[in-house]
Amino acid sequence: MAVHQKSFAVGAGYSDYQIQYSVESDQRSYNNGFFTINKTFLPAKIFYFLFMGSMVSFMPFAPVYMEQLGLNSFQIGIIGATQPVGTLLACPFWGAVADKFSIHRLVVLMGIIVGCTATTATYFTPSSVNATLNSTIEPTPPPLSWDQTYLTFTIMMVLSVVSISFLAEVNAIIDSNILELLKNNPQTDYGRQRVWGAVGWGTFSGLTGLAMDTYIKYYPDGNCFLPAYIIFTAMMAPAVIPVLIMKFPSHTKPESIAVGLFKLFKSIRVLIFLFIATVCGLSLGVISTYQFLFLKELNGPSLVMGLTLTFTCLSEIPFMFISGRLLKFFGHETVFSIALFCYCLRFFLYSILKNPWLILPIELLHGICFGALWPAATSFADKIAPPGMGATVQNLMTAVSLGLGSWHRYHRRGICIQQVRCQNTLLLLWSPLWCYYNFLYCLCSSRSPYEKVQKFSNRLRSALKF
């Protein structure tokens, strides 16, 4: 059996950082007769499981933790509103840095280490109230003056911005790397790797809450958020190991990031794709924000609220797993249209819902809205990326979708919710989304999905003599 030379890199497998080592064979899979393990993608599966499991163990509890520290809703809203801004700015920046200097592995490792450190450090933020942070105290502390909360607010603001600015790019760069590896491994697809992120998310969303309840039961005077921080750190810190052993293919540096982005934004097709990503991100953000408030309006029990998260995770898994086949059968544009239609249908069904328990079958649509859409969006971003700019475009897509979508999560007392009920708000959102879906469907019904828009653009430029 021949011996092949391989290379390991701190950056991305490139000459300045290489350490030569030998392996017995270039075969990257193990078969015991019953199942096959592809060693090339095993680190990716482990990474997605650890990373998404760590994110769900703390991030949903962050606003509640800040409230227990004595911050008011306005201050929590300011901190929350700065995080999407950090995502919008940091994602394209780190993606461009990774592509420009071919240091993808190094950027990912730095993001995990700094992001994990900053998030864990928030546990030591001094509280503005003289009370123990446990679940037995009042959920909302008495109002405090700005002078009393200034130190707590400043520390939480700085650490939150640093954390999101470094963690936001990690997943996108790994996505870009996996898509590059898949070009030489057609026997599998992206969805079968990313599905392990959904497994991690679904597993630890429930385990974290159970750990917090169990901890406070035996230690009533303890900090009920301690288990969340322990699980976050215990999952995020080991995520550097699969990144270190993950294969990063050879990368050709782009001639110019700016020129590549300029050519990208000249394409009507790309602009429509980014707009689709924005609309879907906003839709996801609206659901994340208003869903529990909506169920509260319907007098839904806490059990229903918890089960909605379970149903969304369960619905993601099969669609992530078959996403490659869906793309081959339908194509990217059709999957985008189907996902938008399902968002429209979800909002419409929310608006006529009377029985809170009936939201559970509606949540199964999340499998298409995210489980099928996200692999389609990542693969399409890789498809349109100029040579050597895969990480840049992947981070750009993440910024416009998850960045803008997260913005809604911290506007619980926004104009709509103040003026009308949550159910009416969801009905108002359904109408424009339905119009946009029909617009996109008309585009995708032509032989070339964006041909009509391109022709209209050319005629308009001719008329205006551009």
Short mmCIF file of C-alpha atoms in Angstrom, two decimals:
data_model
loop_
_atom_site.label_atom_id
_atom_site.label_comp_id
_atom_site.label_asym_id
_atom_site.label_seq_id
_atom_site.Cartn_x
_atom_site.Cartn_y
_atom_site.Cartn_z
CA MET A 1 0.00 0.00 0.00
CA ALA A 2 1.48 3.30 -1.08
CA VAL A 3 2.42 6.05 1.36
CA HIS A 4 1.18 9.50 0.47
CA GLN A 5 2.48 12.78 1.86
CA LYS A 6 -0.06 15.03 3.53
CA SER A 7 0.27 18.50 5.02
CA PHE A 8 -1.18 20.12 8.14
CA ALA A 9 -1.55 23.85 8.47
CA VAL A 10 -2.38 26.27 11.26
CA GLY A 11 -3.68 28.65 8.60
CA ALA A 12 -5.31 26.52 5.92
CA GLY A 13 -2.75 24.00 4.73
CA TYR A 14 -0.37 26.45 3.08
CA SER A 15 3.41 26.54 2.73
CA ASP A 16 4.35 28.93 5.54
CA TYR A 17 2.77 26.79 8.25
CA GLN A 18 3.18 23.27 6.92
CA ILE A 19 4.24 20.27 8.95
CA GLN A 20 4.76 17.19 6.82
CA TYR A 21 3.47 13.87 8.00
CA SER A 22 2.75 10.51 6.41
CA VAL A 23 -0.32 8.33 6.26
CA GLU A 24 -0.66 4.82 5.00
CA SER A 25 -3.29 5.52 2.40
CA ASP A 26 -5.25 8.24 0.76
CA GLN A 27 -8.46 6.37 1.51
CA ARG A 28 -10.57 8.63 3.76
CA SER A 29 -13.37 6.29 4.82
CA TYR A 30 -13.83 3.35 7.15
CA ASN A 31 -16.22 0.50 6.37
CA ASN A 32 -17.00 -2.30 8.82
CA GLY A 33 -19.64 -3.95 6.67
CA PHE A 34 -22.64 -2.28 8.30
CA PHE A 35 -21.99 1.43 7.89
CA THR A 36 -19.42 3.75 6.39
CA ILE A 37 -17.65 6.61 8.17
CA ASN A 38 -16.15 9.21 5.88
CA LYS A 39 -13.07 10.38 7.78
CA THR A 40 -12.82 13.53 5.69
CA PHE A 41 -16.12 14.86 7.04
CA LEU A 42 -16.13 13.30 10.51
CA PRO A 43 -14.45 16.41 12.07
CA ALA A 44 -17.11 18.59 10.42
CA LYS A 45 -19.94 16.55 11.96
CA ILE A 46 -18.31 16.77 15.39
CA PHE A 47 -17.76 20.51 14.99
CA TYR A 48 -21.36 21.27 14.01
CA PHE A 49 -22.66 19.19 16.94
CA LEU A 50 -20.39 20.92 19.48
CA PHE A 51 -20.75 24.45 18.09
CA MET A 52 -24.54 24.50 17.73
CA GLY A 53 -24.98 22.68 21.05
CA SER A 54 -22.90 25.32 22.81
CA MET A 55 -24.74 28.21 21.16
CA VAL A 56 -28.20 27.00 22.23
CA SER A 57 -27.01 26.33 25.78
CA PHE A 58 -26.51 30.02 26.57
CA MET A 59 -27.64 32.44 23.86
CA PRO A 60 -31.43 32.04 24.43
CA PHE A 61 -30.90 32.73 28.15
CA ALA A 62 -28.73 35.83 27.67
CA PRO A 63 -31.55 38.44 27.85
CA VAL A 64 -32.94 36.81 31.02
CA TYR A 65 -29.46 36.77 32.56
CA MET A 66 -28.96 40.46 31.77
CA GLU A 67 -32.33 41.25 33.33
CA GLN A 68 -31.30 39.42 36.51
CA LEU A 69 -28.15 41.54 36.61
CA GLY A 70 -30.39 44.59 36.99
CA LEU A 71 -30.48 45.89 33.42
CA ASN A 72 -33.80 47.27 32.21
CA SER A 73 -35.55 46.42 28.93
CA PHE A 74 -34.16 49.50 27.19
CA GLN A 75 -30.56 48.62 28.07
CA ILE A 76 -31.07 44.98 27.06
CA GLY A 77 -32.54 46.23 23.79
CA ILE A 78 -29.48 48.41 23.12
CA ILE A 79 -27.12 45.49 23.73
CA GLY A 80 -29.25 43.23 21.57
CA ALA A 81 -29.46 45.78 18.75
CA THR A 82 -25.67 46.13 18.58
CA GLN A 83 -25.14 42.38 18.11
CA PRO A 84 -26.65 42.20 14.59
CA VAL A 85 -24.59 45.26 13.68
CA GLY A 86 -21.51 43.38 14.84
CA THR A 87 -22.59 40.40 12.73
CA LEU A 88 -23.16 42.55 9.64
CA LEU A 89 -19.72 44.14 9.93
CA ALA A 90 -17.64 41.25 11.29
CA CYS A 91 -18.81 38.44 9.01
CA PRO A 92 -17.74 39.99 5.66
CA PHE A 93 -14.57 41.37 7.25
CA TRP A 94 -13.31 38.06 8.64
CA GLY A 95 -14.36 36.24 5.49
CA ALA A 96 -12.33 38.67 3.39
CA VAL A 97 -9.32 38.37 5.73
CA ALA A 98 -9.43 34.57 5.53
CA ASP A 99 -9.62 34.63 1.72
CA LYS A 100 -7.06 37.40 1.28
CA PHE A 101 -4.32 35.75 3.36
CA SER A 102 -5.44 32.09 3.05
CA ILE A 103 -5.67 31.67 6.83
CA HIS A 104 -9.11 30.08 7.15
CA ARG A 105 -8.16 27.66 9.92
CA LEU A 106 -6.43 30.39 11.92
CA VAL A 107 -9.43 32.74 11.65
CA VAL A 108 -11.81 30.00 12.80
CA LEU A 109 -9.61 29.06 15.76
CA MET A 110 -9.26 32.70 16.77
CA GLY A 111 -13.02 33.18 16.51
CA ILE A 112 -13.77 30.20 18.75
CA ILE A 113 -11.16 31.07 21.38
CA VAL A 114 -11.94 34.79 21.63
CA GLY A 115 -15.71 34.30 21.34
CA CYS A 116 -15.75 31.56 23.98
CA THR A 117 -13.59 33.63 26.34
CA ALA A 118 -15.73 36.76 25.97
CA THR A 119 -18.99 34.86 26.48
CA THR A 120 -17.70 32.99 29.53
CA ALA A 121 -16.41 36.28 30.98
CA THR A 122 -19.97 37.65 31.11
CA TYR A 123 -20.61 35.25 34.01
CA PHE A 124 -18.29 37.38 36.15
CA THR A 125 -20.05 40.65 35.29
CA PRO A 126 -20.88 42.45 38.55
CA SER A 127 -24.60 42.62 39.28
CA SER A 128 -26.36 45.94 39.78
CA VAL A 129 -28.68 44.44 42.38
CA ASN A 130 -27.80 42.93 45.72
CA ALA A 131 -29.57 39.64 45.14
CA THR A 132 -28.67 36.07 44.35
CA LEU A 133 -29.25 35.13 40.73
CA ASN A 134 -31.56 32.17 41.12
CA SER A 135 -34.94 31.16 39.86
CA THR A 136 -36.63 31.75 43.21
CA ILE A 137 -36.32 35.52 43.11
CA GLU A 138 -38.64 37.81 41.25
CA PRO A 139 -38.09 37.54 37.48
CA THR A 140 -37.91 41.31 37.11
CA PRO A 141 -35.74 43.29 39.57
CA PRO A 142 -36.93 46.70 40.74
CA PRO A 143 -36.05 49.58 38.38
CA LEU A 144 -32.59 50.98 38.91
CA SER A 145 -31.11 54.31 37.91
CA TRP A 146 -28.60 54.65 35.08
CA ASP A 147 -25.80 55.39 37.57
CA GLN A 148 -26.48 52.11 39.37
CA THR A 149 -26.37 50.00 36.20
CA TYR A 150 -23.71 51.88 34.19
CA LEU A 151 -20.83 49.51 35.03
CA THR A 152 -22.88 46.35 34.44
CA PHE A 153 -24.29 47.71 31.19
CA THR A 154 -20.87 48.77 29.85
CA ILE A 155 -19.20 45.44 30.62
CA MET A 156 -22.05 43.41 29.12
CA MET A 157 -22.12 45.62 26.03
CA VAL A 158 -18.38 45.26 25.35
CA LEU A 159 -18.26 41.51 25.99
CA SER A 160 -21.40 40.84 23.94
CA VAL A 161 -20.11 42.77 20.92
CA VAL A 162 -16.69 41.08 21.11
CA SER A 163 -18.30 37.65 21.44
CA ILE A 164 -20.66 37.98 18.47
CA SER A 165 -18.01 39.67 16.30
CA PHE A 166 -15.75 36.64 16.58
CA LEU A 167 -18.28 33.80 16.77
CA ALA A 168 -20.41 35.00 13.84
CA GLU A 169 -17.85 34.12 11.18
CA VAL A 170 -16.93 30.68 12.49
CA ASN A 171 -19.86 28.72 11.10
CA ALA A 172 -19.78 30.49 7.72
CA ILE A 173 -16.08 29.77 7.11
CA ILE A 174 -16.55 26.12 8.07
CA ASP A 175 -19.52 25.98 5.67
CA SER A 176 -17.34 27.36 2.89
CA ASN A 177 -14.60 24.82 3.63
CA ILE A 178 -17.04 21.89 3.66
CA LEU A 179 -18.45 22.95 0.30
CA GLU A 180 -14.91 23.03 -1.12
CA LEU A 181 -14.23 19.52 0.18
CA LEU A 182 -17.49 18.28 -1.33
CA LYS A 183 -16.26 19.11 -4.83
CA ASN A 184 -13.94 16.11 -4.57
CA ASN A 185 -16.44 13.98 -2.63
CA PRO A 186 -19.65 13.80 -4.69
CA GLN A 187 -20.86 10.74 -2.76
CA THR A 188 -22.12 12.96 0.09
CA ASP A 189 -23.53 16.48 0.47
CA TYR A 190 -23.54 19.50 2.77
CA GLY A 191 -26.87 18.73 4.44
CA ARG A 192 -25.61 15.41 5.80
CA GLN A 193 -22.83 17.27 7.62
CA ARG A 194 -24.91 20.23 8.81
CA VAL A 195 -27.69 17.99 10.14
CA TRP A 196 -25.48 17.27 13.15
CA GLY A 197 -25.79 20.93 14.09
CA ALA A 198 -29.56 20.46 14.30
CA VAL A 199 -29.01 17.35 16.43
CA GLY A 200 -26.77 19.32 18.81
CA TRP A 201 -29.23 22.21 18.93
CA GLY A 202 -32.20 19.98 19.70
CA THR A 203 -30.29 17.91 22.26
CA PHE A 204 -28.87 20.71 24.37
CA SER A 205 -31.85 23.07 24.16
CA GLY A 206 -33.68 20.69 26.48
CA LEU A 207 -30.71 19.46 28.52
CA THR A 208 -29.65 22.98 29.47
CA GLY A 209 -33.06 23.89 30.87
CA LEU A 210 -33.19 20.59 32.75
CA ALA A 211 -29.70 21.17 34.16
CA MET A 212 -30.65 24.66 35.37
CA ASP A 213 -33.83 23.42 37.07
CA THR A 214 -32.00 20.49 38.70
CA TYR A 215 -29.16 22.70 39.92
CA ILE A 216 -31.44 25.24 41.56
CA LYS A 217 -33.42 22.41 43.17
CA TYR A 218 -30.34 21.16 45.05
CA TYR A 219 -28.62 24.55 45.41
CA PRO A 220 -31.44 27.07 45.94
CA ASP A 221 -28.99 29.83 46.84
CA GLY A 222 -26.81 29.25 43.79
CA ASN A 223 -26.68 31.00 40.44
CA CYS A 224 -29.18 29.16 38.22
CA PHE A 225 -27.26 30.27 35.10
CA LEU A 226 -24.08 28.45 36.15
CA PRO A 227 -25.06 25.17 34.38
CA ALA A 228 -25.70 27.10 31.15
CA TYR A 229 -22.22 28.63 31.27
CA ILE A 230 -20.61 25.29 32.11
CA ILE A 231 -22.34 23.53 29.20
CA PHE A 232 -21.47 26.39 26.83
CA THR A 233 -17.77 26.32 27.73
CA ALA A 234 -17.61 22.51 27.86
CA MET A 235 -19.04 22.33 24.33
CA MET A 236 -17.37 25.35 22.70
CA ALA A 237 -13.80 24.84 23.95
CA PRO A 238 -13.42 21.30 22.51
CA ALA A 239 -14.73 22.59 19.16
CA VAL A 240 -11.16 23.68 18.37
CA ILE A 241 -10.10 20.01 18.15
CA PRO A 242 -12.12 19.07 15.04
CA VAL A 243 -11.03 22.37 13.46
CA LEU A 244 -7.37 21.45 14.05
CA ILE A 245 -7.73 18.03 12.42
CA MET A 246 -10.17 19.09 9.71
CA LYS A 247 -8.82 19.10 6.16
CA PHE A 248 -8.63 22.53 4.52
CA PRO A 249 -8.08 22.21 0.75
CA SER A 250 -5.54 24.31 -1.12
CA HIS A 251 -6.77 27.85 -1.58
CA THR A 252 -5.99 30.25 -4.41
CA LYS A 253 -5.87 33.84 -3.21
CA PRO A 254 -8.24 36.18 -5.07
CA GLU A 255 -6.66 38.93 -7.14
CA SER A 256 -8.78 41.61 -5.50
CA ILE A 257 -11.56 41.26 -2.92
CA ALA A 258 -13.00 44.66 -3.86
CA VAL A 259 -13.11 43.90 -7.59
CA GLY A 260 -14.68 40.51 -6.90
CA LEU A 261 -17.41 42.04 -4.75
CA PHE A 262 -18.06 44.75 -7.35
CA LYS A 263 -18.57 42.12 -10.06
CA LEU A 264 -20.78 40.17 -7.68
CA PHE A 265 -23.08 43.10 -6.92
CA LYS A 266 -23.44 43.89 -10.62
CA SER A 267 -25.40 40.68 -11.07
CA ILE A 268 -29.17 40.97 -10.72
CA ARG A 269 -29.25 37.28 -9.84
CA VAL A 270 -26.94 37.81 -6.86
CA LEU A 271 -28.87 40.83 -5.61
CA ILE A 272 -32.14 38.88 -5.71
CA PHE A 273 -30.47 36.02 -3.83
CA LEU A 274 -29.23 38.37 -1.09
CA PHE A 275 -32.69 39.90 -0.88
CA ILE A 276 -34.19 36.41 -0.50
CA ALA A 277 -31.69 35.69 2.29
CA THR A 278 -32.66 38.95 4.00
CA VAL A 279 -36.41 38.27 3.74
CA CYS A 280 -36.04 34.74 5.09
CA GLY A 281 -33.76 35.95 7.88
CA LEU A 282 -36.28 38.61 8.87
CA SER A 283 -39.09 36.04 8.80
CA LEU A 284 -37.11 33.71 11.05
CA GLY A 285 -36.35 36.61 13.39
CA VAL A 286 -40.02 37.62 13.60
CA ILE A 287 -41.04 34.07 14.50
CA SER A 288 -38.30 33.84 17.12
CA THR A 289 -39.47 37.12 18.65
CA TYR A 290 -43.23 36.88 18.62
CA GLN A 291 -43.96 33.16 18.86
CA PHE A 292 -43.94 32.81 22.66
CA LEU A 293 -45.75 36.14 23.09
CA PHE A 294 -48.33 34.91 20.58
CA LEU A 295 -48.82 31.65 22.50
CA LYS A 296 -49.16 33.66 25.70
CA GLU A 297 -52.00 35.63 24.08
CA LEU A 298 -53.71 32.31 23.33
CA ASN A 299 -53.20 31.22 26.98
CA GLY A 300 -50.90 28.44 25.85
CA PRO A 301 -49.14 26.44 28.61
CA SER A 302 -45.38 26.42 29.03
CA LEU A 303 -45.33 22.84 27.77
CA VAL A 304 -46.51 23.97 24.34
CA MET A 305 -43.79 26.64 24.23
CA GLY A 306 -41.13 24.06 24.98
CA LEU A 307 -42.53 21.57 22.49
CA THR A 308 -42.40 24.14 19.68
CA LEU A 309 -38.59 24.12 19.92
CA THR A 310 -38.58 20.32 19.92
CA PHE A 311 -40.81 20.12 16.85
CA THR A 312 -38.73 22.67 14.91
CA CYS A 313 -35.53 20.73 15.57
CA LEU A 314 -37.12 17.40 14.68
CA SER A 315 -38.46 18.82 11.42
CA GLU A 316 -35.02 20.16 10.44
CA ILE A 317 -33.23 16.82 10.59
CA PRO A 318 -34.89 14.92 7.70
CA PHE A 319 -34.84 17.93 5.38
CA MET A 320 -31.18 18.63 6.14
CA PHE A 321 -30.43 15.00 5.39
CA ILE A 322 -32.18 14.96 1.99
CA SER A 323 -31.32 18.56 1.05
CA GLY A 324 -28.81 17.41 -1.57
CA ARG A 325 -31.44 15.37 -3.38
CA LEU A 326 -33.94 18.23 -3.17
CA LEU A 327 -31.45 20.59 -4.82
CA LYS A 328 -30.71 18.12 -7.61
CA PHE A 329 -34.40 17.56 -8.26
CA PHE A 330 -35.80 21.09 -7.89
CA GLY A 331 -32.82 23.45 -8.22
CA HIS A 332 -31.87 26.37 -5.96
CA GLU A 333 -34.44 28.89 -7.15
CA THR A 334 -37.35 26.48 -6.75
CA VAL A 335 -36.26 25.56 -3.21
CA PHE A 336 -36.10 29.29 -2.38
CA SER A 337 -39.65 29.71 -3.71
CA ILE A 338 -40.95 26.71 -1.75
CA ALA A 339 -39.33 28.00 1.45
CA LEU A 340 -40.88 31.45 0.98
CA PHE A 341 -44.26 29.85 0.34
CA CYS A 342 -43.92 27.88 3.58
CA TYR A 343 -43.08 31.08 5.48
CA CYS A 344 -46.23 32.66 4.00
CA LEU A 345 -48.26 29.63 5.01
CA ARG A 346 -46.84 29.68 8.55
CA PHE A 347 -47.72 33.35 9.07
CA PHE A 348 -51.21 32.83 7.65
CA LEU A 349 -51.87 29.79 9.86
CA TYR A 350 -50.58 31.70 12.89
CA SER A 351 -53.00 34.53 12.13
CA ILE A 352 -56.08 32.25 12.21
CA LEU A 353 -54.94 29.99 15.05
CA LYS A 354 -57.23 29.71 18.09
CA ASN A 355 -56.05 26.53 19.82
CA PRO A 356 -52.41 26.90 21.01
CA TRP A 357 -51.79 23.14 20.71
CA LEU A 358 -52.39 23.30 16.96
CA ILE A 359 -49.18 25.30 16.56
CA LEU A 360 -47.19 22.06 16.86
CA PRO A 361 -48.10 20.65 13.42
CA ILE A 362 -47.55 24.13 11.95
CA GLU A 363 -43.99 24.08 13.31
CA LEU A 364 -43.20 21.10 11.08
CA LEU A 365 -43.03 23.62 8.22
CA HIS A 366 -39.78 24.82 9.78
CA GLY A 367 -38.15 21.78 8.22
CA ILE A 368 -38.61 23.40 4.80
CA CYS A 369 -38.23 27.01 5.99
CA PHE A 370 -34.78 26.33 7.44
CA GLY A 371 -33.81 22.68 7.01
CA ALA A 372 -34.15 22.82 3.22
CA LEU A 373 -33.46 26.53 2.74
CA TRP A 374 -30.15 26.84 4.61
CA PRO A 375 -28.27 24.15 2.64
CA ALA A 376 -29.68 25.64 -0.58
CA ALA A 377 -28.51 29.13 0.41
CA THR A 378 -25.01 28.02 1.41
CA SER A 379 -24.50 25.96 -1.74
CA PHE A 380 -25.82 28.80 -3.91
CA ALA A 381 -23.47 31.27 -2.18
CA ASP A 382 -20.57 28.93 -2.96
CA LYS A 383 -21.78 28.62 -6.56
CA ILE A 384 -21.81 32.38 -7.22
CA ALA A 385 -18.60 33.16 -5.33
CA PRO A 386 -15.71 34.49 -7.47
CA PRO A 387 -12.57 32.31 -7.45
CA GLY A 388 -10.90 32.35 -4.03
CA MET A 389 -13.75 34.25 -2.35
CA GLY A 390 -15.89 31.42 -0.99
CA ALA A 391 -15.55 32.45 2.66
CA THR A 392 -16.24 36.11 1.85
CA VAL A 393 -19.51 35.39 0.03
CA GLN A 394 -20.57 32.80 2.61
CA ASN A 395 -20.07 35.32 5.41
CA LEU A 396 -21.90 37.97 3.40
CA MET A 397 -24.92 35.68 3.09
CA THR A 398 -24.79 34.91 6.82
CA ALA A 399 -24.59 38.61 7.65
CA VAL A 400 -27.68 39.65 5.67
CA SER A 401 -29.77 36.68 6.84
CA LEU A 402 -28.92 35.92 10.45
CA GLY A 403 -27.65 39.42 11.20
CA LEU A 404 -30.81 41.23 10.19
CA GLY A 405 -33.00 38.42 11.46
CA SER A 406 -31.51 38.63 14.95
CA TRP A 407 -32.33 42.33 15.07
CA HIS A 408 -36.00 41.54 15.58
CA ARG A 409 -35.41 39.44 18.66
CA TYR A 410 -34.71 42.51 20.76
CA HIS A 411 -37.71 44.58 19.72
CA ARG A 412 -40.37 42.78 21.74
CA ARG A 413 -42.05 46.04 22.53
CA GLY A 414 -41.91 47.37 18.98
CA ILE A 415 -44.55 49.46 17.24
CA CYS A 416 -46.60 46.53 15.98
CA ILE A 417 -46.76 44.74 19.30
CA GLN A 418 -47.69 47.97 21.08
CA GLN A 419 -50.49 48.87 18.68
CA VAL A 420 -51.99 45.47 17.79
CA ARG A 421 -52.01 41.92 19.09
CA CYS A 422 -49.28 39.45 18.08
CA GLN A 423 -51.77 37.50 15.97
CA ASN A 424 -52.67 40.61 13.97
CA THR A 425 -48.97 41.43 13.61
CA LEU A 426 -48.34 38.02 12.04
CA LEU A 427 -51.29 38.56 9.69
CA LEU A 428 -49.85 41.92 8.62
CA LEU A 429 -46.51 40.27 7.90
CA TRP A 430 -48.14 37.49 5.86
CA SER A 431 -49.54 39.84 3.19
CA PRO A 432 -46.29 41.45 1.91
CA LEU A 433 -44.46 38.13 2.16
CA TRP A 434 -47.15 36.50 0.00
CA CYS A 435 -46.76 39.27 -2.60
CA TYR A 436 -43.00 38.78 -2.64
CA TYR A 437 -43.43 35.02 -3.03
CA ASN A 438 -45.65 35.52 -6.09
CA PHE A 439 -43.08 37.92 -7.57
CA LEU A 440 -40.31 35.36 -7.11
CA TYR A 441 -42.50 32.56 -8.47
CA CYS A 442 -43.10 34.53 -11.66
CA LEU A 443 -39.35 34.97 -12.04
CA CYS A 444 -38.63 31.29 -11.51
CA SER A 445 -41.36 30.18 -13.91
CA SER A 446 -39.38 31.42 -16.92
CA ARG A 447 -36.81 29.28 -18.67
CA SER A 448 -34.07 31.33 -17.05
CA PRO A 449 -35.26 32.40 -13.56
CA TYR A 450 -33.76 35.89 -13.72
CA GLU A 451 -34.07 36.49 -17.46
CA LYS A 452 -37.07 38.80 -17.16
CA VAL A 453 -35.40 41.01 -14.56
CA GLN A 454 -32.19 41.14 -16.59
CA LYS A 455 -34.09 42.18 -19.73
CA PHE A 456 -36.01 44.82 -17.79
CA SER A 457 -32.76 46.13 -16.32
CA ASN A 458 -31.12 46.35 -19.76
CA ARG A 459 -34.11 48.18 -21.23
CA LEU A 460 -34.17 50.57 -18.28
CA ARG A 461 -30.47 51.34 -18.65
CA SER A 462 -30.96 51.90 -22.38
CA ALA A 463 -33.87 54.24 -21.76
CA LEU A 464 -31.86 56.20 -19.21
CA LYS A 465 -28.76 56.02 -21.47
CA PHE A 466 -26.54 54.44 -18.81
#
